[in-house]
Short mmCIF file of C-alpha atoms and ligand atoms in Angstrom, two decimals:
data_model
loop_
_atom_site.label_atom_id
_atom_site.label_comp_id
_atom_site.label_asym_id
_atom_site.label_seq_id
_atom_site.Cartn_x
_atom_site.Cartn_y
_atom_site.Cartn_z
CA MET P 373 -17.22 -15.17 30.90
CA ILE P 374 -18.75 -13.97 27.60
CA GLU P 375 -19.27 -16.74 25.04
CA ALA P 376 -19.14 -16.30 21.28
CA ASP P 377 -18.83 -18.59 18.28
CA VAL P 378 -16.30 -16.24 16.74
CA ILE P 379 -14.13 -13.49 18.17
CA ILE P 380 -12.46 -11.17 15.73
CA ILE P 381 -9.62 -9.00 17.00
CA GLY P 382 -9.56 -5.77 14.99
CA ALA P 383 -12.50 -3.64 13.84
CA GLY P 384 -10.75 -2.54 10.66
CA ALA P 385 -11.46 -3.34 7.02
CA SER P 386 -10.96 -7.09 7.21
CA GLY P 387 -12.33 -7.59 10.73
CA LEU P 388 -15.66 -5.90 9.97
CA MET P 389 -16.05 -7.75 6.67
CA CYS P 390 -15.35 -11.12 8.26
CA ALA P 391 -17.66 -10.44 11.21
CA ALA P 392 -20.55 -9.52 8.89
CA GLU P 393 -20.06 -12.70 6.84
CA ALA P 394 -19.87 -14.89 9.95
CA GLY P 395 -22.96 -13.18 11.37
CA LYS P 396 -24.90 -13.81 8.14
CA ARG P 397 -24.24 -17.52 8.64
CA GLY P 398 -25.89 -17.33 12.05
CA ARG P 399 -22.63 -17.36 13.99
CA LYS P 400 -22.48 -15.24 17.14
CA ALA P 401 -19.61 -12.90 16.27
CA ILE P 402 -17.96 -10.35 18.56
CA VAL P 403 -15.35 -7.87 17.32
CA LEU P 404 -12.84 -6.52 19.85
CA ASP P 405 -10.71 -3.45 19.21
CA HIS P 406 -8.55 -1.36 21.51
CA ALA P 407 -9.29 1.82 19.54
CA ASN P 408 -12.12 4.17 20.44
CA LYS P 409 -13.59 3.98 16.91
CA ALA P 410 -13.94 1.26 14.28
CA GLY P 411 -12.32 1.53 10.85
CA LYS P 412 -10.00 4.48 11.45
CA LYS P 413 -7.74 3.57 8.52
CA ILE P 414 -10.71 3.31 6.19
CA LEU P 415 -11.64 6.88 7.09
CA MET P 416 -8.15 8.24 6.39
CA SER P 417 -7.62 6.16 3.23
CA GLY P 418 -7.43 7.54 -0.28
CA GLY P 419 -7.21 11.11 1.03
CA GLY P 420 -10.61 10.65 2.74
CA ARG P 421 -12.24 9.10 -0.36
CA CYS P 422 -11.09 5.47 0.18
CA ASN P 423 -9.65 3.80 -2.91
CA PHE P 424 -11.68 0.71 -2.02
CA THR P 425 -10.76 -1.56 -4.94
CA ASN P 426 -9.51 -1.60 -8.54
CA TYR P 427 -11.09 -2.71 -11.82
CA GLU P 428 -7.99 -4.85 -12.52
CA VAL P 429 -6.95 -7.08 -9.63
CA GLY P 430 -4.61 -10.06 -9.97
CA PRO P 431 -1.89 -11.86 -8.04
CA ASP P 432 0.77 -9.78 -9.84
CA ASN P 433 -0.43 -6.77 -7.85
CA TYR P 434 0.74 -8.37 -4.61
CA ILE P 435 4.10 -9.10 -2.97
CA SER P 436 4.50 -12.16 -0.74
CA HIS P 437 7.04 -14.87 0.00
CA ASN P 438 4.31 -17.15 -1.39
CA PRO P 439 3.02 -15.36 -4.50
CA HIS P 440 0.38 -18.05 -5.12
CA PHE P 441 -1.29 -17.71 -1.72
CA CYS P 442 -3.55 -14.75 -2.59
CA LYS P 443 -4.94 -16.32 -5.80
CA SER P 444 -7.71 -18.40 -4.25
CA ALA P 445 -9.23 -15.67 -2.07
CA LEU P 446 -8.96 -13.01 -4.80
CA SER P 447 -10.79 -15.27 -7.23
CA ARG P 448 -13.50 -16.30 -4.77
CA TYR P 449 -14.36 -12.79 -3.57
CA THR P 450 -13.49 -10.44 -6.40
CA GLN P 451 -13.56 -6.69 -6.97
CA TRP P 452 -16.90 -7.28 -8.74
CA ASP P 453 -18.35 -8.85 -5.60
CA PHE P 454 -17.29 -5.84 -3.55
CA LEU P 455 -18.66 -3.49 -6.22
CA ALA P 456 -22.00 -5.32 -6.05
CA LEU P 457 -22.05 -4.67 -2.29
CA VAL P 458 -21.18 -1.00 -2.84
CA GLY P 459 -23.99 -0.91 -5.43
CA ARG P 460 -26.53 -2.35 -2.96
CA TYR P 461 -25.73 0.60 -0.64
CA HIS P 462 -25.97 3.09 -3.54
CA ILE P 463 -22.53 4.49 -2.74
CA PRO P 464 -21.45 6.84 -5.53
CA PHE P 465 -17.92 6.20 -6.80
CA HIS P 466 -15.63 7.08 -9.69
CA GLU P 467 -12.66 5.62 -11.52
CA ARG P 468 -9.29 7.36 -11.49
CA GLU P 469 -6.22 6.32 -13.49
CA HIS P 470 -5.08 2.69 -13.52
CA GLY P 471 -8.60 1.43 -12.70
CA GLN P 472 -8.56 2.82 -9.15
CA LEU P 473 -12.05 3.21 -7.64
CA PHE P 474 -12.76 5.95 -5.10
CA CYS P 475 -15.89 7.13 -3.26
CA ASP P 476 -17.35 10.30 -4.78
CA GLU P 477 -18.22 11.68 -1.37
CA SER P 478 -16.46 10.15 1.61
CA ALA P 479 -14.63 7.08 2.88
CA ARG P 480 -17.24 7.13 5.63
CA ASP P 481 -19.68 5.63 3.09
CA ILE P 482 -17.58 2.44 3.03
CA LEU P 483 -17.24 2.31 6.81
CA ASN P 484 -20.98 2.93 7.30
CA MET P 485 -21.73 0.16 4.80
CA LEU P 486 -19.55 -2.33 6.75
CA LEU P 487 -21.07 -1.24 10.06
CA SER P 488 -24.59 -1.69 8.63
CA GLU P 489 -23.63 -5.14 7.34
CA CYS P 490 -22.37 -6.03 10.84
CA ASN P 491 -25.43 -4.57 12.52
CA ASN P 492 -27.84 -6.42 10.20
CA ALA P 493 -25.98 -9.67 10.90
CA GLY P 494 -26.17 -9.22 14.69
CA VAL P 495 -22.44 -8.60 15.16
CA VAL P 496 -21.40 -7.02 18.47
CA ILE P 497 -18.48 -4.55 18.29
CA LYS P 498 -16.64 -3.82 21.54
CA LEU P 499 -14.28 -0.84 21.35
CA ASN P 500 -11.70 0.37 23.92
CA THR P 501 -10.94 -3.31 24.60
CA SER P 502 -7.31 -4.38 25.05
CA ILE P 503 -6.35 -8.00 24.87
CA ASP P 504 -4.29 -9.12 27.87
CA THR P 505 -3.87 -12.86 27.19
CA ILE P 506 -5.03 -15.51 24.75
CA GLU P 507 -4.91 -19.20 25.71
CA PRO P 508 -6.20 -22.32 24.02
CA ALA P 509 -9.35 -23.58 25.80
CA SER P 510 -9.14 -27.02 27.40
CA ASN P 511 -11.24 -28.87 24.80
CA LYS P 512 -11.58 -26.61 21.74
CA GLY P 513 -11.36 -22.87 21.08
CA PHE P 514 -9.74 -19.98 22.90
CA HIS P 515 -9.94 -18.01 26.17
CA LEU P 516 -9.27 -14.28 25.99
CA LYS P 517 -8.63 -12.00 28.95
CA THR P 518 -9.25 -8.33 28.24
CA ASN P 519 -9.53 -5.12 30.23
CA LYS P 520 -13.31 -5.43 29.72
CA GLY P 521 -13.81 -9.02 30.89
CA ASN P 522 -13.09 -12.56 29.76
CA TYR P 523 -14.25 -14.24 26.57
CA ILE P 524 -14.42 -17.78 25.21
CA CYS P 525 -14.85 -18.60 21.53
CA GLN P 526 -14.61 -21.51 19.11
CA SER P 527 -12.94 -19.52 16.33
CA LEU P 528 -10.50 -16.66 16.81
CA VAL P 529 -9.79 -14.34 13.88
CA VAL P 530 -6.72 -12.10 13.98
CA ALA P 531 -7.48 -8.98 11.91
CA THR P 532 -5.11 -6.57 13.62
CA GLY P 533 -3.54 -5.13 10.44
CA GLY P 534 0.08 -4.02 10.13
CA LEU P 535 2.36 -1.57 11.90
CA SER P 536 1.85 1.51 9.77
CA ILE P 537 0.55 4.70 11.40
CA PRO P 538 0.95 3.75 15.09
CA LYS P 539 -1.01 6.93 15.93
CA MET P 540 -4.08 5.24 14.41
CA GLY P 541 -3.77 2.27 16.76
CA ALA P 542 -1.43 -0.06 14.84
CA THR P 543 0.27 -2.63 17.10
CA PRO P 544 2.25 -5.87 16.64
CA LEU P 545 -0.41 -7.93 18.50
CA GLY P 546 -1.24 -10.06 15.44
CA TYR P 547 2.39 -11.05 14.94
CA LYS P 548 2.74 -11.84 18.65
CA ILE P 549 -0.34 -14.10 18.55
CA ALA P 550 1.14 -15.94 15.56
CA GLN P 551 4.45 -16.42 17.37
CA GLN P 552 2.70 -17.53 20.55
CA PHE P 553 1.12 -20.37 18.54
CA GLY P 554 4.38 -21.29 16.80
CA ILE P 555 3.55 -19.67 13.46
CA THR P 556 6.45 -18.05 11.57
CA VAL P 557 6.33 -14.29 11.00
CA TRP P 558 8.44 -12.83 8.20
CA PRO P 559 10.35 -9.68 9.19
CA THR P 560 8.19 -6.63 8.62
CA ARG P 561 9.09 -3.33 6.99
CA ALA P 562 7.31 -0.18 5.88
CA GLY P 563 5.84 -0.32 2.35
CA LEU P 564 4.14 2.27 0.12
CA VAL P 565 6.26 4.87 1.88
CA PRO P 566 8.21 8.01 0.87
CA PHE P 567 12.00 7.89 0.58
CA THR P 568 14.34 10.05 2.61
CA LEU P 569 17.50 11.27 0.84
CA GLN P 570 21.22 11.21 1.64
CA PRO P 571 22.21 14.55 3.28
CA GLU P 572 23.86 15.97 0.12
CA ASP P 573 20.85 15.05 -2.06
CA LYS P 574 18.47 16.40 0.55
CA ALA P 575 20.30 19.74 0.56
CA LYS P 576 20.19 19.80 -3.25
CA PHE P 577 16.58 18.75 -3.83
CA SER P 578 14.63 20.02 -0.81
CA THR P 579 14.16 23.35 -2.62
CA LEU P 580 12.10 21.44 -5.21
CA SER P 581 9.36 20.69 -2.68
CA GLY P 582 5.98 20.56 -4.44
CA ILE P 583 7.26 19.68 -7.93
CA ALA P 584 5.61 16.60 -9.47
CA VAL P 585 6.94 14.89 -12.62
CA LEU P 586 5.61 11.93 -14.59
CA CYS P 587 8.39 9.36 -14.74
CA VAL P 588 9.23 5.71 -15.02
CA ILE P 589 10.82 4.60 -11.77
CA SER P 590 12.67 1.29 -11.56
CA ASN P 591 14.82 -0.90 -9.44
CA LYS P 592 16.32 -4.24 -10.43
CA SER P 593 12.99 -6.06 -10.24
CA ARG P 594 10.19 -3.61 -11.11
CA SER P 595 9.19 -0.48 -13.01
CA PHE P 596 6.25 1.86 -12.45
CA ARG P 597 5.04 4.73 -14.63
CA GLU P 598 3.61 7.31 -12.25
CA ASN P 599 4.34 10.76 -10.80
CA ILE P 600 7.18 11.43 -8.40
CA LEU P 601 6.75 14.29 -5.98
CA PHE P 602 9.63 16.22 -4.41
CA THR P 603 8.97 17.03 -0.76
CA HIS P 604 10.98 18.91 1.86
CA ARG P 605 11.91 15.53 3.39
CA GLY P 606 12.74 13.61 0.21
CA LEU P 607 10.83 11.88 -2.57
CA SER P 608 7.20 10.84 -2.56
CA GLY P 609 4.29 10.51 -5.00
CA PRO P 610 2.73 7.32 -6.36
CA ALA P 611 5.86 6.25 -8.30
CA VAL P 612 8.01 6.35 -5.17
CA LEU P 613 5.39 4.67 -2.97
CA GLN P 614 5.06 1.81 -5.47
CA ILE P 615 8.79 1.15 -5.85
CA SER P 616 9.38 1.52 -2.09
CA SER P 617 7.63 -1.82 -1.49
CA TYR P 618 10.27 -3.49 -3.70
CA TRP P 619 13.24 -1.47 -2.40
CA ARG P 620 15.90 -2.75 0.00
CA PRO P 621 18.30 -0.48 1.98
CA GLY P 622 21.44 0.36 0.02
CA GLU P 623 19.79 -0.19 -3.37
CA GLU P 624 19.79 2.43 -6.13
CA ILE P 625 16.63 3.64 -7.83
CA MET P 626 16.59 4.65 -11.50
CA ILE P 627 14.24 7.42 -12.62
CA ASN P 628 13.47 8.25 -16.25
CA LEU P 629 12.30 11.85 -16.02
CA LEU P 630 11.25 12.03 -19.69
CA PRO P 631 9.82 8.58 -20.42
CA ASP P 632 7.97 9.63 -23.59
CA MET P 633 10.89 10.97 -25.60
CA ASN P 634 14.50 10.36 -26.53
CA LEU P 635 16.25 13.50 -25.34
CA SER P 636 19.56 12.94 -27.14
CA VAL P 637 17.77 12.48 -30.50
CA GLU P 638 15.75 15.64 -29.78
CA LEU P 639 18.79 17.72 -28.80
CA LYS P 640 20.87 16.51 -31.74
CA SER P 641 18.06 17.37 -34.11
CA LYS P 642 17.81 20.88 -32.64
CA ARG P 643 21.55 21.26 -32.95
CA GLN P 644 21.34 20.23 -36.60
CA GLN P 645 18.61 22.81 -37.18
CA LYS P 646 21.14 25.37 -35.91
CA ILE P 647 18.90 26.38 -33.05
CA LYS P 648 21.02 28.75 -31.00
CA SER P 649 19.83 28.15 -27.47
CA LYS P 650 21.55 27.73 -24.19
CA MET P 651 21.12 24.30 -22.68
CA LYS P 652 19.02 25.69 -19.84
CA THR P 653 16.50 27.10 -22.34
CA CYS P 654 16.34 23.78 -24.18
CA LEU P 655 15.88 21.70 -21.03
CA ASP P 656 13.40 24.14 -19.45
CA SER P 657 10.98 23.34 -22.26
CA TYR P 658 10.79 19.71 -21.09
CA LEU P 659 11.07 19.82 -17.32
CA PRO P 660 10.49 22.33 -14.49
CA LYS P 661 13.24 24.96 -14.36
CA ARG P 662 14.00 24.36 -10.66
CA LEU P 663 14.54 20.65 -11.31
CA ILE P 664 16.89 21.33 -14.22
CA ASN P 665 18.86 23.80 -12.08
CA SER P 666 19.32 21.12 -9.40
CA LEU P 667 20.35 18.36 -11.78
CA PHE P 668 23.01 20.24 -13.78
CA THR P 669 25.93 22.55 -13.03
CA ASP P 670 25.95 26.13 -14.33
CA ASP P 671 28.67 25.13 -16.84
CA VAL P 672 26.26 22.75 -18.52
CA LEU P 673 23.24 25.03 -18.27
CA GLU P 674 25.05 28.07 -19.70
CA SER P 675 26.64 26.15 -22.59
CA SER P 676 25.27 26.61 -26.07
CA LEU P 677 23.62 23.62 -27.74
CA GLN P 678 25.68 24.31 -30.86
CA ASP P 679 28.94 23.87 -28.90
CA LEU P 680 28.08 20.48 -27.43
CA SER P 681 29.58 17.27 -28.73
CA ASP P 682 27.53 14.12 -29.26
CA LYS P 683 29.17 12.69 -26.16
CA GLN P 684 28.14 15.66 -24.01
CA ILE P 685 24.57 15.45 -25.33
CA GLU P 686 24.50 11.73 -24.49
CA GLN P 687 25.69 12.51 -20.96
CA ILE P 688 23.02 15.15 -20.40
CA SER P 689 20.42 12.83 -21.81
CA LYS P 690 21.55 9.98 -19.57
CA GLN P 691 21.28 12.22 -16.53
CA ILE P 692 17.60 12.79 -17.34
CA HIS P 693 16.59 9.37 -18.68
CA ASN P 694 18.54 7.46 -16.07
CA TRP P 695 18.68 9.69 -13.02
CA THR P 696 20.06 7.37 -10.36
CA ILE P 697 19.53 8.01 -6.70
CA LYS P 698 20.38 6.00 -3.59
CA PRO P 699 17.72 6.73 -0.95
CA ASN P 700 18.94 7.15 2.60
CA GLY P 701 15.94 5.21 3.85
CA THR P 702 12.18 5.53 4.11
CA GLU P 703 9.95 7.61 6.36
CA GLY P 704 9.08 4.33 8.10
CA TYR P 705 5.84 3.22 9.70
CA ARG P 706 5.00 6.80 10.70
CA THR P 707 3.76 7.57 7.18
CA ALA P 708 3.76 4.17 5.42
CA GLU P 709 0.46 3.03 3.92
CA ILE P 710 1.26 -0.61 4.43
CA THR P 711 3.43 -3.16 6.24
CA SER P 712 5.29 -5.72 4.13
CA GLY P 713 6.09 -9.14 5.55
CA GLY P 714 4.05 -10.62 8.37
CA VAL P 715 2.36 -13.93 9.13
CA ASP P 716 3.82 -16.67 6.93
CA CYS P 717 1.22 -17.74 4.33
CA GLU P 718 2.72 -21.27 4.27
CA ALA P 719 1.21 -21.77 7.73
CA ILE P 720 -2.29 -20.71 6.61
CA SER P 721 -4.92 -22.35 4.40
CA SER P 722 -5.41 -20.18 1.30
CA LYS P 723 -9.03 -21.35 1.13
CA THR P 724 -10.17 -20.66 4.70
CA MET P 725 -7.39 -18.45 6.19
CA GLU P 726 -7.22 -20.91 9.09
CA SER P 727 -3.88 -21.88 10.61
CA LYS P 728 -2.87 -25.33 9.37
CA ALA P 729 -1.42 -26.25 12.77
CA VAL P 730 -3.86 -24.50 15.14
CA PRO P 731 -7.50 -25.34 14.32
CA GLY P 732 -9.86 -22.43 14.93
CA LEU P 733 -7.18 -19.72 14.61
CA TYR P 734 -7.55 -17.50 11.53
CA PHE P 735 -5.47 -14.60 10.10
CA ILE P 736 -6.87 -12.10 7.57
CA GLY P 737 -5.95 -8.78 5.96
CA GLU P 738 -2.68 -6.93 6.28
CA VAL P 739 -1.30 -9.00 9.19
CA LEU P 740 -0.60 -11.72 6.60
CA ASP P 741 2.48 -11.61 4.39
CA VAL P 742 0.47 -10.24 1.44
CA THR P 743 1.27 -6.67 0.39
CA GLY P 744 -0.70 -4.97 -2.34
CA TRP P 745 0.35 -2.23 -4.71
CA LEU P 746 -1.00 1.28 -4.35
CA GLY P 747 -4.40 1.50 -6.05
CA GLY P 748 -7.07 -0.21 -3.93
CA TYR P 749 -5.31 -3.59 -3.86
CA ASN P 750 -4.78 -3.65 -0.11
CA PHE P 751 -8.45 -3.13 0.65
CA GLN P 752 -9.37 -5.75 -1.94
CA TRP P 753 -7.07 -8.19 -0.11
CA ALA P 754 -8.76 -7.26 3.18
CA TRP P 755 -12.25 -7.88 1.66
CA SER P 756 -11.26 -11.12 -0.13
CA SER P 757 -9.36 -12.76 2.74
CA ALA P 758 -12.03 -11.68 5.24
CA TRP P 759 -14.90 -12.97 3.13
CA CYS P 760 -13.21 -16.37 2.76
CA ALA P 761 -12.59 -16.71 6.50
CA GLY P 762 -16.15 -15.52 7.14
CA GLN P 763 -17.51 -18.61 5.36
CA TYR P 764 -15.69 -21.02 7.71
CA VAL P 765 -15.28 -19.46 11.17
C1 LIG Y 2096 -2.90 6.68 5.21
C2 LIG Y 2096 -3.34 5.38 4.61
C3 LIG Y 2096 -4.09 5.40 3.46
C4 LIG Y 2096 -4.47 4.19 2.85
N1 LIG Y 2096 -5.22 4.24 1.71
C5 LIG Y 2096 -5.56 3.08 1.11
C6 LIG Y 2096 -6.40 3.09 -0.05
O1 LIG Y 2096 -6.90 4.16 -0.48
N2 LIG Y 2096 -6.65 1.89 -0.67
C7 LIG Y 2096 -6.18 0.69 -0.16
O2 LIG Y 2096 -6.45 -0.36 -0.75
N3 LIG Y 2096 -5.45 0.65 0.97
C8 LIG Y 2096 -5.15 1.81 1.61
N4 LIG Y 2096 -4.42 1.76 2.78
C9 LIG Y 2096 -4.09 0.44 3.35
C10 LIG Y 2096 -5.35 -0.11 4.07
O3 LIG Y 2096 -5.82 0.87 4.98
C11 LIG Y 2096 -5.00 -1.39 4.85
O4 LIG Y 2096 -4.36 -2.31 4.00
C12 LIG Y 2096 -6.26 -2.02 5.41
O5 LIG Y 2096 -6.90 -1.14 6.31
C13 LIG Y 2096 -5.89 -3.32 6.13
O6 LIG Y 2096 -7.05 -3.84 6.73
P1 LIG Y 2096 -6.91 -4.72 8.05
O7 LIG Y 2096 -8.29 -5.04 8.48
O8 LIG Y 2096 -5.96 -5.81 7.85
O9 LIG Y 2096 -6.22 -3.73 9.13
P2 LIG Y 2096 -6.75 -2.34 9.68
O10 LIG Y 2096 -7.78 -1.75 8.80
O11 LIG Y 2096 -5.51 -1.56 9.97
O12 LIG Y 2096 -7.47 -2.74 11.05
C14 LIG Y 2096 -6.76 -3.27 12.15
C15 LIG Y 2096 -7.58 -3.03 13.40
O13 LIG Y 2096 -6.97 -3.74 14.46
C16 LIG Y 2096 -6.95 -2.95 15.60
N5 LIG Y 2096 -5.86 -3.36 16.48
C17 LIG Y 2096 -4.54 -3.29 16.23
N6 LIG Y 2096 -3.86 -3.71 17.30
C18 LIG Y 2096 -4.77 -4.08 18.23
C19 LIG Y 2096 -4.65 -4.55 19.57
N7 LIG Y 2096 -3.46 -4.72 20.15
N8 LIG Y 2096 -5.80 -4.80 20.26
C20 LIG Y 2096 -7.00 -4.60 19.69
N9 LIG Y 2096 -7.17 -4.12 18.43
C21 LIG Y 2096 -6.05 -3.86 17.71
C22 LIG Y 2096 -6.77 -1.53 15.07
O14 LIG Y 2096 -7.22 -0.56 16.02
C23 LIG Y 2096 -7.60 -1.56 13.81
O15 LIG Y 2096 -8.93 -1.15 14.02
C24 LIG Y 2096 -4.07 2.95 3.42
C25 LIG Y 2096 -3.34 2.95 4.60
C26 LIG Y 2096 -2.98 4.14 5.20
C27 LIG Y 2096 -2.21 4.09 6.48
#
């Protein structure tokens, strides 16, 4: 039987951060992970450069059934605190649009930093370790049976992440532990994920693969101004990933393909100036030719601007400013960056991340029902929630 003050299940972003903080307080912390390497998602994040936080972080950047839950942790361990840590390790980074912060060189810099923090704090990381059973200990704490021996600990931290990218080791263990201890788990679904298209739309738009367009994408509740990217499977790009976290099956998505102009005013003005162009020539000057060819019939494209009525111009304009599409679905957990839903925040202390009903049991990171936007918000949630738990475990 191996004894520890704290056992953390999951050697990902939140698990490593929490272990280092617990270790700094003199707690004997052991991290268990079934994967053969720690921090695999950190390494693949941000295209290998890890978008590790954002200059602007607030509760509005998160989705949860309890939108207030994330406030305490985000304000107690902020993006500035994480940046100070990054600064202590002299990790070069840069800002991209919307305040997103990426490593200059490699996501490995962030993982190495967390591993050094763990090492300096005496944390033991055990990889290739699968959890068989977890039981409450007779007086206080938890017994764990694993394929590598049995453990006993006072505090148990569940940092097993979400379900996205099963190939990288994602499993539902965290949700199962919550349910075992009577804690509600909200239904999960893939978030920050590309859309697939209805068969007829797929046939029409798959030829546009590779085209990116700045747009404003909206559903009933949210709007994002970002690029959409046409792919051979459907629609992707930051705009689509952002709105996907707010999308429900069957819903329509509205896309303004020319958010910085009023096309009908522009076309009417050209018509008044007696510009003798075909519609396809006019529209090609604003948007990629292949996209225009897919959105409009030849009748429209071959018509002369001079021959169009106000009503026809309004219709063409509407098609571009309010392109409405009903996705068939999403690509699911296979390619999703995040899992929405998860362990019910009502059951967890927002200050300590400890279960209100099960003393000593903590949940941190993505396993909780806190889903960040694209842009470094999910890592910031991992750091903030982990740091808070690390002060109490
Ligand atoms: C492709 C991709 C790119 C991303 N890019 C970004 C980005 O640039 N910026 C950003 O903010 N967010 C990004 N994210 C999201 C971010 O990676 C996660 O939100 C973050 O890693 C969550 O941290 P976590 O500690 O909760 O879970 P994870 O980092 O996923 O760690 C969970 C750990 O638990 C282990 N585990 C799971 N099940 C078990 C089990 N049964 N037994 C033992 N161990 C188990 C896993 O092996 C893993 O090591 C990206 C995600 C993906 C998939």
